[in-house]
PDB file of C-alpha atoms in Angstrom:
ATOM      1  CA  MET A   1      33.780  99.061  31.172  1.00  0.00           C
ATOM      2  CA  GLU A   2      37.991  99.118  31.139  1.00  0.00           C
ATOM      3  CA  LYS A   3      40.420  97.004  33.383  1.00  0.00           C
ATOM      4  CA  SER A   4      41.951  97.387  35.904  1.00  0.00           C
ATOM      5  CA  PHE A   5      45.961  97.932  36.669  1.00  0.00           C
ATOM      6  CA  PHE A   6      47.974  99.077  39.750  1.00  0.00           C
ATOM      7  CA  VAL A   7      48.749 102.029  39.057  1.00  0.00           C
ATOM      8  CA  THR A   8      52.437 104.001  40.423  1.00  0.00           C
ATOM      9  CA  HIS A   9      52.621 107.604  40.228  1.00  0.00           C
ATOM     10  CA  PRO A  10      55.226 108.431  37.227  1.00  0.00           C
ATOM     11  CA  LEU A  11      55.562 112.330  37.865  1.00  0.00           C
ATOM     12  CA  ALA A  12      57.008 114.214  40.609  1.00  0.00           C
ATOM     13  CA  PRO A  13      56.035 116.560  42.021  1.00  0.00           C
ATOM     14  CA  VAL A  14      55.833 120.818  41.194  1.00  0.00           C
ATOM     15  CA  TRP A  15      56.917 122.755  43.686  1.00  0.00           C
ATOM     16  CA  SER A  16      59.830 125.130  44.681  1.00  0.00           C
ATOM     17  CA  PRO A  17      60.736 125.997  48.686  1.00  0.00           C
ATOM     18  CA  GLU A  18      59.403 129.593  47.621  1.00  0.00           C
ATOM     19  CA  SER A  19      55.601 127.354  47.075  1.00  0.00           C
ATOM     20  CA  THR A  20      52.940 128.612  48.690  1.00  0.00           C
ATOM     21  CA  VAL A  21      49.716 126.786  48.003  1.00  0.00           C
ATOM     22  CA  LEU A  22      49.931 123.308  47.293  1.00  0.00           C
ATOM     23  CA  LEU A  23      47.168 121.768  44.771  1.00  0.00           C
ATOM     24  CA  LEU A  24      46.198 118.535  45.024  1.00  0.00           C
ATOM     25  CA  GLY A  25      44.453 116.117  42.766  1.00  0.00           C
ATOM     26  CA  THR A  26      44.799 112.043  43.205  1.00  0.00           C
ATOM     27  CA  MET A  27      46.630 109.765  40.234  1.00  0.00           C
ATOM     28  CA  PRO A  28      46.941 111.614  36.867  1.00  0.00           C
ATOM     29  CA  SER A  29      44.873 110.578  33.768  1.00  0.00           C
ATOM     30  CA  PRO A  30      46.369 107.782  31.522  1.00  0.00           C
ATOM     31  CA  ALA A  31      46.581 110.666  28.675  1.00  0.00           C
ATOM     32  CA  SER A  32      48.332 112.847  31.729  1.00  0.00           C
ATOM     33  CA  ARG A  33      51.499 109.683  32.259  1.00  0.00           C
ATOM     34  CA  GLU A  34      51.522 109.243  28.709  1.00  0.00           C
ATOM     35  CA  VAL A  35      51.900 112.788  28.292  1.00  0.00           C
ATOM     36  CA  GLY A  36      54.473 113.673  31.311  1.00  0.00           C
ATOM     37  CA  PHE A  37      52.840 115.776  33.213  1.00  0.00           C
ATOM     38  CA  TYR A  38      50.121 117.257  34.853  1.00  0.00           C
ATOM     39  CA  TYR A  39      45.800 117.432  33.458  1.00  0.00           C
ATOM     40  CA  MET A  40      46.962 116.866  30.400  1.00  0.00           C
ATOM     41  CA  HIS A  41      43.299 115.552  29.141  1.00  0.00           C
ATOM     42  CA  SER A  42      43.341 117.332  25.768  1.00  0.00           C
ATOM     43  CA  GLN A  43      39.594 118.062  27.235  1.00  0.00           C
ATOM     44  CA  ASN A  44      40.371 119.043  31.004  1.00  0.00           C
ATOM     45  CA  ARG A  45      40.117 122.554  32.122  1.00  0.00           C
ATOM     46  CA  PHE A  46      42.599 122.703  34.715  1.00  0.00           C
ATOM     47  CA  TRP A  47      44.850 124.461  32.393  1.00  0.00           C
ATOM     48  CA  ARG A  48      42.651 127.002  30.665  1.00  0.00           C
ATOM     49  CA  VAL A  49      41.049 127.699  34.826  1.00  0.00           C
ATOM     50  CA  LEU A  50      44.010 127.883  36.076  1.00  0.00           C
ATOM     51  CA  PRO A  51      45.781 130.691  34.573  1.00  0.00           C
ATOM     52  CA  THR A  52      42.550 132.699  34.163  1.00  0.00           C
ATOM     53  CA  ILE A  53      42.581 133.441  37.198  1.00  0.00           C
ATOM     54  CA  PHE A  54      45.916 135.057  37.364  1.00  0.00           C
ATOM     55  CA  GLY A  55      45.331 137.169  33.623  1.00  0.00           C
ATOM     56  CA  GLU A  56      47.091 134.605  31.971  1.00  0.00           C
ATOM     57  CA  THR A  57      46.691 132.050  29.368  1.00  0.00           C
ATOM     58  CA  ILE A  58      48.807 128.935  28.589  1.00  0.00           C
ATOM     59  CA  SER A  59      49.625 129.170  25.008  1.00  0.00           C
ATOM     60  CA  LEU A  60      49.804 125.411  24.194  1.00  0.00           C
ATOM     61  CA  PRO A  61      47.149 122.957  24.000  1.00  0.00           C
ATOM     62  CA  ASN A  62      47.575 119.938  26.472  1.00  0.00           C
ATOM     63  CA  ASN A  63      47.458 117.070  23.426  1.00  0.00           C
ATOM     64  CA  SER A  64      50.429 120.728  22.003  1.00  0.00           C
ATOM     65  CA  PRO A  65      52.501 117.743  19.711  1.00  0.00           C
ATOM     66  CA  ASP A  66      55.467 119.940  21.604  1.00  0.00           C
ATOM     67  CA  THR A  67      55.341 118.086  24.348  1.00  0.00           C
ATOM     68  CA  GLN A  68      58.285 119.192  25.879  1.00  0.00           C
ATOM     69  CA  SER A  69      57.251 123.467  25.807  1.00  0.00           C
ATOM     70  CA  ALA A  70      53.739 122.411  26.811  1.00  0.00           C
ATOM     71  CA  ILE A  71      55.321 120.882  30.254  1.00  0.00           C
ATOM     72  CA  PHE A  72      57.769 123.591  30.782  1.00  0.00           C
ATOM     73  CA  GLU A  73      54.958 126.209  30.007  1.00  0.00           C
ATOM     74  CA  ARG A  74      52.369 124.930  32.677  1.00  0.00           C
ATOM     75  CA  LYS A  75      56.138 124.758  35.153  1.00  0.00           C
ATOM     76  CA  ASP A  76      56.856 127.367  34.712  1.00  0.00           C
ATOM     77  CA  PHE A  77      53.243 129.732  35.485  1.00  0.00           C
ATOM     78  CA  LEU A  78      53.157 127.379  38.578  1.00  0.00           C
ATOM     79  CA  LEU A  79      56.681 127.988  39.784  1.00  0.00           C
ATOM     80  CA  ARG A  80      55.852 131.797  39.131  1.00  0.00           C
ATOM     81  CA  HIS A  81      52.898 132.218  41.124  1.00  0.00           C
ATOM     82  CA  ASN A  82      54.320 129.838  44.323  1.00  0.00           C
ATOM     83  CA  LEU A  83      51.999 126.730  43.454  1.00  0.00           C
ATOM     84  CA  ALA A  84      52.647 123.027  44.477  1.00  0.00           C
ATOM     85  CA  LEU A  85      51.408 120.364  41.975  1.00  0.00           C
ATOM     86  CA  TRP A  86      50.970 116.584  43.042  1.00  0.00           C
ATOM     87  CA  ASP A  87      47.948 114.054  43.402  1.00  0.00           C
ATOM     88  CA  VAL A  88      47.596 112.237  47.496  1.00  0.00           C
ATOM     89  CA  LEU A  89      48.102 108.865  45.779  1.00  0.00           C
ATOM     90  CA  ALA A  90      51.915 106.902  45.468  1.00  0.00           C
ATOM     91  CA  SER A  91      49.557 104.071  43.694  1.00  0.00           C
ATOM     92  CA  CYS A  92      46.019 102.100  43.507  1.00  0.00           C
ATOM     93  CA  GLN A  93      43.930  99.628  41.451  1.00  0.00           C
ATOM     94  CA  ILE A  94      42.435 102.298  39.093  1.00  0.00           C
ATOM     95  CA  GLU A  95      40.240 101.752  36.132  1.00  0.00           C
ATOM     96  CA  GLY A  96      41.654 104.588  33.644  1.00  0.00           C
ATOM     97  CA  ALA A  97      40.682 107.107  34.678  1.00  0.00           C
ATOM     98  CA  SER A  98      37.448 107.279  37.442  1.00  0.00           C
ATOM     99  CA  ASP A  99      38.447 108.144  40.620  1.00  0.00           C
ATOM    100  CA  SER A 100      35.478 106.318  41.752  1.00  0.00           C
ATOM    101  CA  SER A 101      37.242 102.801  41.516  1.00  0.00           C
ATOM    102  CA  ILE A 102      39.846 103.783  43.011  1.00  0.00           C
ATOM    103  CA  LYS A 103      41.063 100.809  45.290  1.00  0.00           C
ATOM    104  CA  GLN A 104      44.036  99.406  47.412  1.00  0.00           C
ATOM    105  CA  GLU A 105      45.598 103.414  47.576  1.00  0.00           C
ATOM    106  CA  ILE A 106      48.766 104.186  48.616  1.00  0.00           C
ATOM    107  CA  PRO A 107      49.381 107.642  49.926  1.00  0.00           C
ATOM    108  CA  ASN A 108      52.674 110.573  49.009  1.00  0.00           C
ATOM    109  CA  ASP A 109      54.619 111.453  51.274  1.00  0.00           C
ATOM    110  CA  PHE A 110      54.758 114.952  51.788  1.00  0.00           C
ATOM    111  CA  THR A 111      57.250 115.450  54.531  1.00  0.00           C
ATOM    112  CA  LYS A 112      59.963 117.272  52.555  1.00  0.00           C
ATOM    113  CA  ILE A 113      57.478 118.958  50.653  1.00  0.00           C
ATOM    114  CA  PHE A 114      55.890 120.889  53.261  1.00  0.00           C
ATOM    115  CA  SER A 115      59.263 120.436  55.499  1.00  0.00           C
ATOM    116  CA  ASN A 116      60.656 122.615  52.726  1.00  0.00           C
ATOM    117  CA  SER A 117      58.256 124.856  51.274  1.00  0.00           C
ATOM    118  CA  LYS A 118      55.784 127.766  52.914  1.00  0.00           C
ATOM    119  CA  ILE A 119      53.040 125.893  51.092  1.00  0.00           C
ATOM    120  CA  CYS A 120      49.801 126.607  54.119  1.00  0.00           C
ATOM    121  CA  ARG A 121      47.598 126.054  52.034  1.00  0.00           C
ATOM    122  CA  VAL A 122      46.272 122.730  50.274  1.00  0.00           C
ATOM    123  CA  PHE A 123      43.611 123.048  47.152  1.00  0.00           C
ATOM    124  CA  PHE A 124      41.820 119.221  46.236  1.00  0.00           C
ATOM    125  CA  THR A 125      40.989 118.698  42.334  1.00  0.00           C
ATOM    126  CA  GLY A 126      38.501 117.134  43.465  1.00  0.00           C
ATOM    127  CA  LYS A 127      36.250 115.557  46.181  1.00  0.00           C
ATOM    128  CA  THR A 128      37.859 112.086  45.685  1.00  0.00           C
ATOM    129  CA  ALA A 129      41.539 113.795  45.914  1.00  0.00           C
ATOM    130  CA  ALA A 130      39.761 115.581  49.384  1.00  0.00           C
ATOM    131  CA  ALA A 131      38.214 112.073  50.717  1.00  0.00           C
ATOM    132  CA  LEU A 132      41.501 109.800  50.149  1.00  0.00           C
ATOM    133  CA  TRP A 133      43.532 113.165  51.712  1.00  0.00           C
ATOM    134  CA  LYS A 134      41.157 112.893  54.621  1.00  0.00           C
ATOM    135  CA  LYS A 135      41.886 108.899  55.220  1.00  0.00           C
ATOM    136  CA  HIS A 136      45.507 108.514  54.570  1.00  0.00           C
ATOM    137  CA  CYS A 137      47.025 112.478  55.209  1.00  0.00           C
ATOM    138  CA  SER A 138      45.117 114.958  57.409  1.00  0.00           C
ATOM    139  CA  SER A 139      47.956 114.537  59.659  1.00  0.00           C
ATOM    140  CA  TYR A 140      49.999 116.450  58.337  1.00  0.00           C
ATOM    141  CA  GLU A 141      47.046 119.646  58.814  1.00  0.00           C
ATOM    142  CA  LYS A 142      47.659 119.843  62.947  1.00  0.00           C
ATOM    143  CA  GLN A 143      51.675 119.162  62.074  1.00  0.00           C
ATOM    144  CA  PHE A 144      52.569 121.678  59.010  1.00  0.00           C
ATOM    145  CA  GLY A 145      49.756 124.090  60.494  1.00  0.00           C
ATOM    146  CA  LEU A 146      47.775 123.900  56.730  1.00  0.00           C
ATOM    147  CA  THR A 147      44.311 124.575  55.809  1.00  0.00           C
ATOM    148  CA  CYS A 148      42.986 122.275  53.070  1.00  0.00           C
ATOM    149  CA  THR A 149      40.155 123.077  50.751  1.00  0.00           C
ATOM    150  CA  CYS A 150      38.269 120.873  48.131  1.00  0.00           C
ATOM    151  CA  LEU A 151      36.980 122.556  44.485  1.00  0.00           C
ATOM    152  CA  PRO A 152      34.883 121.372  41.711  1.00  0.00           C
ATOM    153  CA  SER A 153      37.208 118.908  39.059  1.00  0.00           C
ATOM    154  CA  THR A 154      38.193 120.175  35.781  1.00  0.00           C
ATOM    155  CA  SER A 155      37.511 117.102  34.653  1.00  0.00           C
ATOM    156  CA  PRO A 156      35.402 116.678  31.386  1.00  0.00           C
ATOM    157  CA  ALA A 157      33.256 114.162  33.524  1.00  0.00           C
ATOM    158  CA  ASN A 158      32.238 117.119  35.539  1.00  0.00           C
ATOM    159  CA  ALA A 159      29.548 118.306  32.810  1.00  0.00           C
ATOM    160  CA  ARG A 160      27.623 120.352  35.713  1.00  0.00           C
ATOM    161  CA  PHE A 161      30.603 123.252  36.559  1.00  0.00           C
ATOM    162  CA  THR A 162      30.807 125.455  33.237  1.00  0.00           C
ATOM    163  CA  MET A 163      34.102 127.594  33.225  1.00  0.00           C
ATOM    164  CA  GLU A 164      32.704 130.343  34.541  1.00  0.00           C
ATOM    165  CA  LYS A 165      32.008 128.506  37.601  1.00  0.00           C
ATOM    166  CA  LEU A 166      34.925 126.458  38.038  1.00  0.00           C
ATOM    167  CA  ILE A 167      36.870 130.008  37.044  1.00  0.00           C
ATOM    168  CA  GLU A 168      35.086 131.572  40.421  1.00  0.00           C
ATOM    169  CA  GLU A 169      35.525 128.454  42.367  1.00  0.00           C
ATOM    170  CA  TYR A 170      39.025 128.555  42.017  1.00  0.00           C
ATOM    171  CA  LYS A 171      39.971 132.084  42.212  1.00  0.00           C
ATOM    172  CA  ILE A 172      40.153 131.546  45.955  1.00  0.00           C
ATOM    173  CA  ILE A 173      43.430 130.241  45.157  1.00  0.00           C
ATOM    174  CA  LYS A 174      44.929 133.830  43.760  1.00  0.00           C
ATOM    175  CA  ASP A 175      44.278 134.670  47.024  1.00  0.00           C
ATOM    176  CA  PHE A 176      46.891 132.172  48.898  1.00  0.00           C
ATOM    177  CA  ALA A 177      49.430 132.545  45.502  1.00  0.00           C
ATOM    178  CA  ASN A 178      52.521 135.185  46.050  1.00  0.00           C
TER     179      ASN A 178
END
């Protein structure tokens, strides 16, 4: 059993005033925190699924030694498609990357993003993110007229979803990205 740590979210949200869709996870994994960007565990399928639904590919792998170029490529992809990316939590007690171990959670404040963008759709990248949103942040839905949808996790731990099934589920994002 991994040791539990109190983690403060170290990554800034990626968004612009033109963003129409917000993708939300729970908290960056240890691998993502180490690299300094979202979904950067070498086995996470997020950066293979998302570009695929837009008919693109990301050239640098999650574990690329050229970290800054890999991050730039991902940010550029998100912003070109008016996608925003962040996490529900600002801090929490967590064991490794185990969402099921999360305790003492404190949510992020989304007011600035929703007040200064065109976001009307929120997609959660897993059930825990959706549950934590519902527990701590659901008031934003009425306040900003948001529609929220839970998508399956792209984590390698979610083995019951093949790449093909993930791509099929994530295709809905393209309908709301401009």
